[in-house]
Tab-separated table of C-alpha atoms in Angstrom:
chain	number	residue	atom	x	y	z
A	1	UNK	CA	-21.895	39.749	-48.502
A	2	UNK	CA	-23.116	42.209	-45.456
A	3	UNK	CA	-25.659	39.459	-44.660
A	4	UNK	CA	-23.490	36.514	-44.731
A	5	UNK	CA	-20.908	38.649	-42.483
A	6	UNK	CA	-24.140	40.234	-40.230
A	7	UNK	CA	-25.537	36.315	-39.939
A	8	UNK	CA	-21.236	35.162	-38.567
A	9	UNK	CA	-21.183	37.755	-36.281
A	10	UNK	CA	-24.779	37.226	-35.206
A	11	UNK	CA	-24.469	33.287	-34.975
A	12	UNK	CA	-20.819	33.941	-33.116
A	13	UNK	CA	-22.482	36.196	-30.562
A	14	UNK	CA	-24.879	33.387	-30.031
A	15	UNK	CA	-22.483	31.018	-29.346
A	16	UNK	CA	-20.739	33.238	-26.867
A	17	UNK	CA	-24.221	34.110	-24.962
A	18	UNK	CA	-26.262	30.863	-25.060
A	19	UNK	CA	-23.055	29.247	-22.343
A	20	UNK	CA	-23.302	33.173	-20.017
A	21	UNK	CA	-27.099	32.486	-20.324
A	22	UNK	CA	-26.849	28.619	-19.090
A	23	UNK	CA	-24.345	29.540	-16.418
A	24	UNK	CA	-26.665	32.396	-14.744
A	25	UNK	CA	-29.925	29.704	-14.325
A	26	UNK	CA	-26.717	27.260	-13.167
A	27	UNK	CA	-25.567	29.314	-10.824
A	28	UNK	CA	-28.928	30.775	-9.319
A	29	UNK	CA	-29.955	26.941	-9.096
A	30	UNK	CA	-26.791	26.345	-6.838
A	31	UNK	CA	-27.413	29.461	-5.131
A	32	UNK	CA	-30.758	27.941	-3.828
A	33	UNK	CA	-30.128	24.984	-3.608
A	34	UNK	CA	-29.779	23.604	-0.305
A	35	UNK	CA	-27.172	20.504	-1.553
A	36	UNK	CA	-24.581	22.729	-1.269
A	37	UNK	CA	-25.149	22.528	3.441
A	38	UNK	CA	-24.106	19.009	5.405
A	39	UNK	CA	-27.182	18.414	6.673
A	40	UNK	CA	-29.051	19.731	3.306
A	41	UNK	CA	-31.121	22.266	5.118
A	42	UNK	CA	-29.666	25.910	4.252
A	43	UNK	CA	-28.611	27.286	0.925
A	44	UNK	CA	-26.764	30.382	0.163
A	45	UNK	CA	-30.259	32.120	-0.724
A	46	UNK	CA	-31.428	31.422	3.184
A	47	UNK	CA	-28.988	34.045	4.639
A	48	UNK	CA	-28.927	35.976	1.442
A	49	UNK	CA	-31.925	35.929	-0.041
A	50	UNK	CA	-33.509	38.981	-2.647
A	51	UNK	CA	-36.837	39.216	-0.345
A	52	UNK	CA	-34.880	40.497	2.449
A	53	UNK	CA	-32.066	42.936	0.472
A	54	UNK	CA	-30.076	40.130	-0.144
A	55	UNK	CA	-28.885	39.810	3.386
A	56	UNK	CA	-31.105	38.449	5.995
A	57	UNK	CA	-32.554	41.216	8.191
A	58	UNK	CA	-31.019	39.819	11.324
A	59	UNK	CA	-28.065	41.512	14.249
A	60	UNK	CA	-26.062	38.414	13.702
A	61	UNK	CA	-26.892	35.430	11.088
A	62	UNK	CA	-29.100	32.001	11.963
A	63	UNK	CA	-27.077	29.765	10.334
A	64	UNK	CA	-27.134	25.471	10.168
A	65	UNK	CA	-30.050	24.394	11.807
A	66	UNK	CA	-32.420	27.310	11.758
A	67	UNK	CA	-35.345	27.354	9.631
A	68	UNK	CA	-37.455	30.183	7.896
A	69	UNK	CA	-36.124	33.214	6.503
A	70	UNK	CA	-35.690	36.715	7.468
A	71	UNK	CA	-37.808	37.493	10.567
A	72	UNK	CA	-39.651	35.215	10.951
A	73	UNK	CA	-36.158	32.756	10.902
A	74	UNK	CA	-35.968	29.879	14.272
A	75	UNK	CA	-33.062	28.865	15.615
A	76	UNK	CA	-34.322	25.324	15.612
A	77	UNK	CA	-35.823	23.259	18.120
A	78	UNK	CA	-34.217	20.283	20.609
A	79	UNK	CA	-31.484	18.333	18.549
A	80	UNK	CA	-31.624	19.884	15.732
A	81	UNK	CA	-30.850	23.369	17.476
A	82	UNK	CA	-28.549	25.811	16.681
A	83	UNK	CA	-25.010	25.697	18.661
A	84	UNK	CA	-24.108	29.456	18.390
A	85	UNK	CA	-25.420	32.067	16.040
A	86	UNK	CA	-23.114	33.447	12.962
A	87	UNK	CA	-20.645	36.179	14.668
A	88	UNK	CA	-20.863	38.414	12.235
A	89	UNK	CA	-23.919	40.247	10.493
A	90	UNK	CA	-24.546	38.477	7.013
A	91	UNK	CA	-23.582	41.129	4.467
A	92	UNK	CA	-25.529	42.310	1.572
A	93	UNK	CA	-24.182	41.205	-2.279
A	94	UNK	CA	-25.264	44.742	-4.539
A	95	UNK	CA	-22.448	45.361	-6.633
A	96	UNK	CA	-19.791	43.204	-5.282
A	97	UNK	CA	-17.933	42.630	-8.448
A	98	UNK	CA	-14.258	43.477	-9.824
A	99	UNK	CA	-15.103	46.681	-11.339
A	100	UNK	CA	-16.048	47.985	-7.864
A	101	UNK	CA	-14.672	45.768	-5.248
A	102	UNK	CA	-10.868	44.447	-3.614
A	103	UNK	CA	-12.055	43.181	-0.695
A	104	UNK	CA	-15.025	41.069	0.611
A	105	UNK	CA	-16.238	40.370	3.912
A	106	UNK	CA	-16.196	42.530	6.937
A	107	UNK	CA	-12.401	41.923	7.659
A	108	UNK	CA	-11.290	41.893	3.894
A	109	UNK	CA	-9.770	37.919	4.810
A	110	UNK	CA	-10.666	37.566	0.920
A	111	UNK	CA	-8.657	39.771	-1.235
A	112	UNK	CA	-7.508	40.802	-4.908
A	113	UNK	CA	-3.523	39.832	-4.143
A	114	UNK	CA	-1.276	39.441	-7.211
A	115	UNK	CA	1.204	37.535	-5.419
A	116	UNK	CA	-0.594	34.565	-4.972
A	117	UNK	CA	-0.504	31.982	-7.908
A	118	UNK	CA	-4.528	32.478	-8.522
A	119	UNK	CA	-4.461	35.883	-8.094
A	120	UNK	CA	-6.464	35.928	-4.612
A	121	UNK	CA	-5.401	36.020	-1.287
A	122	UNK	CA	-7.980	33.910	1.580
A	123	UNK	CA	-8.176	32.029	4.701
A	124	UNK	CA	-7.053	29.165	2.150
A	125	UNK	CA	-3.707	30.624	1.399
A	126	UNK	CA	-2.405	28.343	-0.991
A	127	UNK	CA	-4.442	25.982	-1.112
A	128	UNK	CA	-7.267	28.081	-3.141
A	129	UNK	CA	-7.910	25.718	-6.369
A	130	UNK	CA	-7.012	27.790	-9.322
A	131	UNK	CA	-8.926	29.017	-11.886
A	132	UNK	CA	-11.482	31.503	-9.820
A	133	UNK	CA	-12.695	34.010	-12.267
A	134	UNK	CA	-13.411	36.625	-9.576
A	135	UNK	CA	-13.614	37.730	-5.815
A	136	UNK	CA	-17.290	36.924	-5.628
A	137	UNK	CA	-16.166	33.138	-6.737
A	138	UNK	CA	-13.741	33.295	-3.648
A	139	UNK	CA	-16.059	34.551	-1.741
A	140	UNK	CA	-18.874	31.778	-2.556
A	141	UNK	CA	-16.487	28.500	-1.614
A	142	UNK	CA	-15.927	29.793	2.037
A	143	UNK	CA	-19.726	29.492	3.526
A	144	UNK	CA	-19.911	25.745	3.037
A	145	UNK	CA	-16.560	25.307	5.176
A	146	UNK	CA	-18.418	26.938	7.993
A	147	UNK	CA	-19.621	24.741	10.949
A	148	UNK	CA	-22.025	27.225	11.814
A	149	UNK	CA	-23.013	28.378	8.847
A	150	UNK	CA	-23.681	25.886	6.229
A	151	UNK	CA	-21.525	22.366	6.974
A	152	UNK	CA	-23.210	22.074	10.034
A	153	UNK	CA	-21.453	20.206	13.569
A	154	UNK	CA	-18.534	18.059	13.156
A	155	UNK	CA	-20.879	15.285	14.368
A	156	UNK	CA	-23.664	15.775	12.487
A	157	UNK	CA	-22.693	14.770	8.706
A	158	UNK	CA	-19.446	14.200	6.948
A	159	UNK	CA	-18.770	17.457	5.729
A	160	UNK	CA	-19.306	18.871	9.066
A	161	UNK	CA	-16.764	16.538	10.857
A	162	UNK	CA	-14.021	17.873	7.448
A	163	UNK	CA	-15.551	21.187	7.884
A	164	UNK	CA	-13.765	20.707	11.873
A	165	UNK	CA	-10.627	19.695	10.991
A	166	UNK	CA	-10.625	22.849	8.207
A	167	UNK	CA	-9.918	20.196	5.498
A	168	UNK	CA	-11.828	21.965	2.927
A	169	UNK	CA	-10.155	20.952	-0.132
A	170	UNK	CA	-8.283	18.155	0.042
A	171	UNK	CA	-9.067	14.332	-0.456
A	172	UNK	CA	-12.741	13.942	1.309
A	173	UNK	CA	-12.840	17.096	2.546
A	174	UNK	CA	-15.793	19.760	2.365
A	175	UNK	CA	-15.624	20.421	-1.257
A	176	UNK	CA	-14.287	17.269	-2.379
A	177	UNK	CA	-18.046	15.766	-0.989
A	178	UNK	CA	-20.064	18.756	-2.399
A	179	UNK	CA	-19.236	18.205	-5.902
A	180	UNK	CA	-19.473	14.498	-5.518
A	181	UNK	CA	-23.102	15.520	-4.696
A	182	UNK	CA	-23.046	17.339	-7.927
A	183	UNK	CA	-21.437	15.269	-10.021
A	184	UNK	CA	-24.708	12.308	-8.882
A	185	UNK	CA	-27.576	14.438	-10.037
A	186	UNK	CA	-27.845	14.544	-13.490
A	187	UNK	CA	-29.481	17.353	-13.669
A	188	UNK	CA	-27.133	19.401	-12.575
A	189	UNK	CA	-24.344	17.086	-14.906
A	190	UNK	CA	-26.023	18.440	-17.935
A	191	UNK	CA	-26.403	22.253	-16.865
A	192	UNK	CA	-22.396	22.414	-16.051
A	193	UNK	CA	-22.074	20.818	-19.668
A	194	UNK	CA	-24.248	23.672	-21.278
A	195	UNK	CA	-22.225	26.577	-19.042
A	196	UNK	CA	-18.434	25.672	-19.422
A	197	UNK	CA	-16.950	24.461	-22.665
A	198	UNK	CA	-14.725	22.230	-20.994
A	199	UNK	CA	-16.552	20.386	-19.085
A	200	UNK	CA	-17.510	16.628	-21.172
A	201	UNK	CA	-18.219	14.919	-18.444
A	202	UNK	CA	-19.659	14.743	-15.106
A	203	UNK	CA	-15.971	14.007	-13.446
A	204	UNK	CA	-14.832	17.261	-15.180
A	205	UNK	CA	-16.815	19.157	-12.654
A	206	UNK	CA	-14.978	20.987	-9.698
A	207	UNK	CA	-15.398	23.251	-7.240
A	208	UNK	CA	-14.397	26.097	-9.276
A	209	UNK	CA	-17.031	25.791	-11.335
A	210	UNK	CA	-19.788	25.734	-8.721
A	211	UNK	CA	-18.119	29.070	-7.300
A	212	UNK	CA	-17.558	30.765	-10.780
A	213	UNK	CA	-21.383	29.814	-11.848
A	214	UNK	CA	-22.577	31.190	-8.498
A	215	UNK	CA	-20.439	33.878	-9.118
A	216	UNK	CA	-22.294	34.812	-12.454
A	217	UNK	CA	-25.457	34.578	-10.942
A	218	UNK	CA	-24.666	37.306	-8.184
A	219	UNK	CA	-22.555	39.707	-10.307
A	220	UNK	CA	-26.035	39.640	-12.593
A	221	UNK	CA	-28.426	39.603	-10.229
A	222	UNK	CA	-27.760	41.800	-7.874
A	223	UNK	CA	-25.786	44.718	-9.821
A	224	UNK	CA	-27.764	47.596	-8.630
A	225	UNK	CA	-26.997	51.476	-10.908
A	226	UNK	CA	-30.640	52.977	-11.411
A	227	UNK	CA	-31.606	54.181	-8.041
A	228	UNK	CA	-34.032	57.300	-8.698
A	229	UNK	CA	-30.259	58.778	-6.921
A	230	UNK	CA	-28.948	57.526	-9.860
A	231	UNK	CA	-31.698	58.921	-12.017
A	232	UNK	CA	-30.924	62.491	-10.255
A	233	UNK	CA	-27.084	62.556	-10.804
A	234	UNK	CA	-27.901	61.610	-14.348
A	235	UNK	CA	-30.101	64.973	-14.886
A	236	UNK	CA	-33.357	64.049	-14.079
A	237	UNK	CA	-34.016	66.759	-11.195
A	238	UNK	CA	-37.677	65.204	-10.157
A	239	UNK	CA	-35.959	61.675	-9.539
A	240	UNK	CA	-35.444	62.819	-5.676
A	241	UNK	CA	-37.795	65.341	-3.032
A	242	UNK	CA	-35.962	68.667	-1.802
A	243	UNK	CA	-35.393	67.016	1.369
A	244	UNK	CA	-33.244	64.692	-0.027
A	245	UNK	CA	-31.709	66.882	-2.039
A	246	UNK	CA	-30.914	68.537	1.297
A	247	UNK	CA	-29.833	65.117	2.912
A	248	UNK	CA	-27.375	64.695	-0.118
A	249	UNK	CA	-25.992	68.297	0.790
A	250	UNK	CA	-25.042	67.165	4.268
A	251	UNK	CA	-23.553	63.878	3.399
A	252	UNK	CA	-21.437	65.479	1.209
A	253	UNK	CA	-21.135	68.238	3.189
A	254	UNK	CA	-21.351	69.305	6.924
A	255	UNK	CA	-22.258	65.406	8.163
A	256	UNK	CA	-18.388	64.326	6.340
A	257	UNK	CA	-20.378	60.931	5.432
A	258	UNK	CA	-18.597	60.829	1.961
A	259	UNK	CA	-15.225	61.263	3.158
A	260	UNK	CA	-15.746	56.880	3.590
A	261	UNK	CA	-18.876	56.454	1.676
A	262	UNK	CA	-17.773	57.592	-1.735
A	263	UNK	CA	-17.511	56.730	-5.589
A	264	UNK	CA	-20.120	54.608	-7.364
A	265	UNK	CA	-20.574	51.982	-4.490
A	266	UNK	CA	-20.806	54.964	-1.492
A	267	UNK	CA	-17.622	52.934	-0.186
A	268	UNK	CA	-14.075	53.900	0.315
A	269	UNK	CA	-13.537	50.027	0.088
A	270	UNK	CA	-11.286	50.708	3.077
A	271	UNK	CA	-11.061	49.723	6.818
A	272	UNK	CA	-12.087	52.215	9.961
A	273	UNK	CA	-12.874	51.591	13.497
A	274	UNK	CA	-16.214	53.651	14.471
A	275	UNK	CA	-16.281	52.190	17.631
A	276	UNK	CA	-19.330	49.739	17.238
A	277	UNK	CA	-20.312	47.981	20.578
A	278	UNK	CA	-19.933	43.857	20.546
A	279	UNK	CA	-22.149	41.819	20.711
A	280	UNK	CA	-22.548	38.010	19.722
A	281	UNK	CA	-20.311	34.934	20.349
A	282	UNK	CA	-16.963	37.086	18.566
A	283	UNK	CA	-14.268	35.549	16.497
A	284	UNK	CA	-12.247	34.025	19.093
A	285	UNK	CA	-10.079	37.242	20.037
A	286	UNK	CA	-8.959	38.736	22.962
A	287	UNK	CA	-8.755	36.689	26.341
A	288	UNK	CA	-12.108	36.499	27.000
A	289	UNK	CA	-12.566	34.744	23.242
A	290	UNK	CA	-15.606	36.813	23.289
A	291	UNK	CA	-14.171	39.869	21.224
A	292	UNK	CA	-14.024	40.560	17.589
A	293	UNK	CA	-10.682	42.179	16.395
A	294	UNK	CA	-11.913	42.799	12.748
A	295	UNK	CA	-9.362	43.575	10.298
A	296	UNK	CA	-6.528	42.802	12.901
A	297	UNK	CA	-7.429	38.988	12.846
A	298	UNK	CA	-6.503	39.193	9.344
A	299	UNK	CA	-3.243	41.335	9.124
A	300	UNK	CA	-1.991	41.116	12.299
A	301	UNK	CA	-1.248	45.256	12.466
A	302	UNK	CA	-2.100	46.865	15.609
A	303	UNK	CA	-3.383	49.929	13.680
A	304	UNK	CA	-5.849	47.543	12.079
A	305	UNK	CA	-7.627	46.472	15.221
A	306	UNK	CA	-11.384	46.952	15.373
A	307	UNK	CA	-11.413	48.022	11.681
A	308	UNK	CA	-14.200	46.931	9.530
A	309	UNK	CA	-14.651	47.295	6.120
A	310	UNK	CA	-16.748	50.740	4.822
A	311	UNK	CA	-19.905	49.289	3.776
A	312	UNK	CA	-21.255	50.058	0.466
A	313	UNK	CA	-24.361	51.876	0.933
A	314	UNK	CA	-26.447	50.771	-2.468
A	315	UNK	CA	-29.894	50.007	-1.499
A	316	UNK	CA	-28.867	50.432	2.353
A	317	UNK	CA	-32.534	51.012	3.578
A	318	UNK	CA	-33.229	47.076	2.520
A	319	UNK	CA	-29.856	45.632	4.210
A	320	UNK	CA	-30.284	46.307	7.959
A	321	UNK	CA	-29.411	46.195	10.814
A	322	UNK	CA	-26.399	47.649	10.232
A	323	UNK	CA	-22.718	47.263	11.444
A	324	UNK	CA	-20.304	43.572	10.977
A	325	UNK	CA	-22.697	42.511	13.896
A	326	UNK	CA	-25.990	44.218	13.430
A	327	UNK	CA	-25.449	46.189	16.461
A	328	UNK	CA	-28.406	48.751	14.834
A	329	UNK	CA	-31.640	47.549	13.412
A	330	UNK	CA	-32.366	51.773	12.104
A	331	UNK	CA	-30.250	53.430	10.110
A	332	UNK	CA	-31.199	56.633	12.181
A	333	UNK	CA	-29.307	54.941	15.228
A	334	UNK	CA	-26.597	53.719	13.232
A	335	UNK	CA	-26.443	57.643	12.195
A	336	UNK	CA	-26.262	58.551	15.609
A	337	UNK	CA	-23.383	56.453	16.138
A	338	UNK	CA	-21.465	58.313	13.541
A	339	UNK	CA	-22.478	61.356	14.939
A	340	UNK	CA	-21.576	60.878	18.778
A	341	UNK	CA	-19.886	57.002	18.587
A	342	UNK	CA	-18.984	57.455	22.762
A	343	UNK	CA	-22.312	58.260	23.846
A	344	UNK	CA	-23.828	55.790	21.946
A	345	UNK	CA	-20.812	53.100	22.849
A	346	UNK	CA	-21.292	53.379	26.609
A	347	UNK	CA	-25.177	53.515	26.540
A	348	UNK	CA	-26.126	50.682	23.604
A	349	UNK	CA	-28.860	48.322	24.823
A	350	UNK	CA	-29.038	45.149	23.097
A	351	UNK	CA	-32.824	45.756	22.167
A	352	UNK	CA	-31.112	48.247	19.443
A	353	UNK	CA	-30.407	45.140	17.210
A	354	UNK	CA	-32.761	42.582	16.440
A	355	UNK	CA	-31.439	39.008	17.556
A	356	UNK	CA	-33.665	35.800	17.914
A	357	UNK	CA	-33.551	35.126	21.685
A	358	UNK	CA	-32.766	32.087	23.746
A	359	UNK	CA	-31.722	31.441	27.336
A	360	UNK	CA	-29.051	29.072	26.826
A	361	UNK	CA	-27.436	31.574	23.677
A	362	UNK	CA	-28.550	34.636	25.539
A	363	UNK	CA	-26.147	33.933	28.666
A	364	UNK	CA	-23.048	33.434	26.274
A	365	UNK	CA	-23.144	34.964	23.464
A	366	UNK	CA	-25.252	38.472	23.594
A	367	UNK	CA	-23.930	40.891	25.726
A	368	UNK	CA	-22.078	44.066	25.679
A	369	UNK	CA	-18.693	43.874	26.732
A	370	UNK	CA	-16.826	45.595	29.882
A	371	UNK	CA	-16.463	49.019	29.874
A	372	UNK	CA	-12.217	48.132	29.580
A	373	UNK	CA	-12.966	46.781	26.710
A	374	UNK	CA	-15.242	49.558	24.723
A	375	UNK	CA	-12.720	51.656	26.267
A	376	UNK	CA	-9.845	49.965	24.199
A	377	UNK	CA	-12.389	49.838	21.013
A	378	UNK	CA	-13.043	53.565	21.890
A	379	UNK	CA	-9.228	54.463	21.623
A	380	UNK	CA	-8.854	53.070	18.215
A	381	UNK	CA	-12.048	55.046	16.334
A	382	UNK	CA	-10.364	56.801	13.582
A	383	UNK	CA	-13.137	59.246	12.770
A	384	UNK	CA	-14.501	61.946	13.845
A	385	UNK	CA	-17.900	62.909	15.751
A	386	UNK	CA	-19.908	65.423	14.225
A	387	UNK	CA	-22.539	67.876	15.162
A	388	UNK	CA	-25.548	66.968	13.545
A	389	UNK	CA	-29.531	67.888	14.865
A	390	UNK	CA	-31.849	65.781	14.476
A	391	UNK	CA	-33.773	67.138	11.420
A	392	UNK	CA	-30.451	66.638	10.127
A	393	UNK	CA	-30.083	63.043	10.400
A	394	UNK	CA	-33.378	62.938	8.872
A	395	UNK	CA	-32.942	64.916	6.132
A	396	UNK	CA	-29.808	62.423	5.310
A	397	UNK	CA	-32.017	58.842	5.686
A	398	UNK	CA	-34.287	60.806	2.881
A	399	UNK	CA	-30.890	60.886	0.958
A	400	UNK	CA	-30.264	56.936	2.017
A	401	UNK	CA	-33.649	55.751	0.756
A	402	UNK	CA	-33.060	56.999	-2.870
A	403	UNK	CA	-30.166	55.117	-3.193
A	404	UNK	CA	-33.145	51.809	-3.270
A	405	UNK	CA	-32.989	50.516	-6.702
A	406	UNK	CA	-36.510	49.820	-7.193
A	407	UNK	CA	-36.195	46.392	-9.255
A	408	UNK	CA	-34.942	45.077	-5.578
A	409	UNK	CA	-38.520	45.918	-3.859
A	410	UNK	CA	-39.759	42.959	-5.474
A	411	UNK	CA	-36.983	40.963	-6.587
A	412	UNK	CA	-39.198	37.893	-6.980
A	413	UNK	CA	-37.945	37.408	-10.634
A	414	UNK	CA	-35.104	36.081	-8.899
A	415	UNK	CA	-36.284	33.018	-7.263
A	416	UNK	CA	-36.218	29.498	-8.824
A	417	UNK	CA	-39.608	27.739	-8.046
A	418	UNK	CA	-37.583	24.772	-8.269
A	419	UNK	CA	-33.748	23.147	-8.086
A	420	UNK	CA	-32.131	19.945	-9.360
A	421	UNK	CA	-31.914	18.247	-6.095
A	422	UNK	CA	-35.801	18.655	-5.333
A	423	UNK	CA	-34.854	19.922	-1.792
A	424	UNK	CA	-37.377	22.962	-1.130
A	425	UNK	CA	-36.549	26.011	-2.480
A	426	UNK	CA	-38.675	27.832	0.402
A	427	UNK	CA	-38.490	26.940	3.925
């Protein structure tokens, strides 16, 4: 009788894994697969990709157009150029699920919100599709809309011209003409069939599906709890050297770092102004159009103005540069900031990030703003400065780098070495 009850529960467990199983290799396939862009030349991987800490090692994202990955990314050559670089620094995806996270992207625009029918609140208000089994999901249906990021120009491709006119989810719109990409490859017909119950048939597949199966993919992928920090704080005293031991003294201590980088994910999962300089084309704000109001372009709230969201600091060694645009390519100038954000405000150079040059972008789009204007970002930095030497700050990037979960050093067990649509998985 044990057997026959051990062999239900065994056979039941089955059942419930085989579809989780199918729906992680479903959505890493979507993840790098390039079908998911207008112009079928970028996939989510490109800007995010495990080789480069799951972010893209560049001040402010190559988007539609470019080509390679990580350094060594272009920003495309004669028509098939680049029109402006991403705004905003492409963030890293460790540990970005419910259990840890509210809030994604650097102004929190996509948030848990119980007051809206699907539970989510986003730049598509009501018009979210229902049926998004968590933030990350959100979070993956917004790339595609972007012009610059994955659509590509409203002139270029169909879902770049609905992409313009920010019809994302209605009749022909940008996600309307994804999944009718989809839905044609039978590949891909068969894999959603295998990872959601109720899907029959290849006009059962919607955008919510894509997004939850991408969804899966990252939540699994890139959940990152065995740092040798995490080794340490579990008992094992040779996990970390004395001098980070030291480091994790003053972060907790005399450097005040954990007052915003705290709990499992090193992140308050709140919003602060440090006073970062701006560069890069900005969001549109401010009369110039050049500035970037962070979490005031979302809420509205004067307190809220050049607030970004605390960055979670897992594997932070892997994720630079660092700030929502990049602004530092070493965490030891990032640090610095923290430590004296005036000094550094009034004296950045834009050599401290690491942006892929041109004339034409150059002239528009990277610059430092007027010293009215870092004096207005300087009046809103709600933390402190602290007195920190420089054996100091060192001593705390020896704490940083033992927060690198190993398995991410070579996360090559990660990459497909092929997808449904046959489009190249490497550039």
């Amino acid at each position: 009788m044990k057997a026959i009850i051990l062999l239900s529960l065994l056979l039941s467990f089955d059942v419930y894994a085989r579809p989780q199983v199918a729906r992680y290799k479903l959505g890493q396939a979507l993840f790098f697969d390039k079908i998911l862009s207008g112009n079928k030349n970028i996939s989510c991987a490109t800007c995010h990709h495990p080789f480069t800490g799951s972010t893209d090692w560049l001040s402010l994202g190559v988007g539609e157009g470019g080509t390679g990955l990580g350094f060594s990314r272009t920003l495309g050559t004669k028509k098939n150029a680049i029109h402006e670089r991403v705004p905003r620094n492409a963030p890293h995806l460790f540990n970005l699920t419910d259990q840890y996270v509210t809030t994604v992207f650097h102004d929190g625009r996509v948030e848990v919100n119980p007051e809206y029918p699907n539970g989510f609140k986003s730049p598509a208000g009501h018009d979210l599709p229902e049926g998004l089994n968590s933030i990350l999901a959100v979070q993956a249906l917004f790339p595609p809309t972007s012009n610059t990021e994955m659509a590509g120009n409203h002139n270029e491709n169909p879902i770049g011209h609905a992409a313009t006119n920010k019809n994302w989810f209605g009749k022909n719109g940008v996600w309307d003409r994804l999944v009718k990409r989809i839905r044609n490859n039978s590949i891909y017909v068969d894999m959603f069939k295998k990872s959601f119950r109720e899907i029959k048939t290849a006009n059962d597949i919607r955008e919510v599906h894509i997004a939850n199966a991408i969804a899966t993919f990252e939540e699994k992928a890139f959940l990152s709890l065995n740092s040798p920090f995490d080794q340490f704080i579990r008992g094992d005293e040779t996990a970390i050297s004395r001098r980070a031991k030291k480091g994790y003294e003053l972060f907790k201590g005399k450097g005040q770092c954990i007052s915003c980088h705290n709990g499992t994910n090193f992140s308050d999962n709140k919003f602060h102004s440090i006073a970062l300089p701006q560069i890069g084309p900005g969001k549109g704000h401010g009369s110039n159009m050049l500035e970037d109001f962070g979490r005031f372009g979302v809420t509205g709230k004067e307190e809220d103005l050049y607030k970004f969201k605390t960055p979670i600091l897992r594997n932070i060694a892997l994720t630079g540069p660092y700030g929502h645009n990049g602004a530092y390519d070493s965490l030891k100038d990032i640090i610095k900031h923290h430590v004296d954000g005036e000094r550094m405000l009034y004296n950045y150079n834009i050599k401290m990030g690491l942006l892929k040059s041109r004339s034409d972008l150059d002239k528009t789009d990277v610059m430092c703003l007027s010293d009215e204007i870092k004096g207005k970002i300087l009046a809103t930095k709600d933390t402190v400065d602290i007195d920190l030497s420089n054996k100091e700050i060192n001593l705390i990037i020896d704490f940083l780098h033992t927060l690198t979960d190993p398995k991410f050093t070579n996360a090559s067990k990660l990459i497909p070495t092929s997808v449904p649509s046959g489009l190249p998985v490497h550039d």
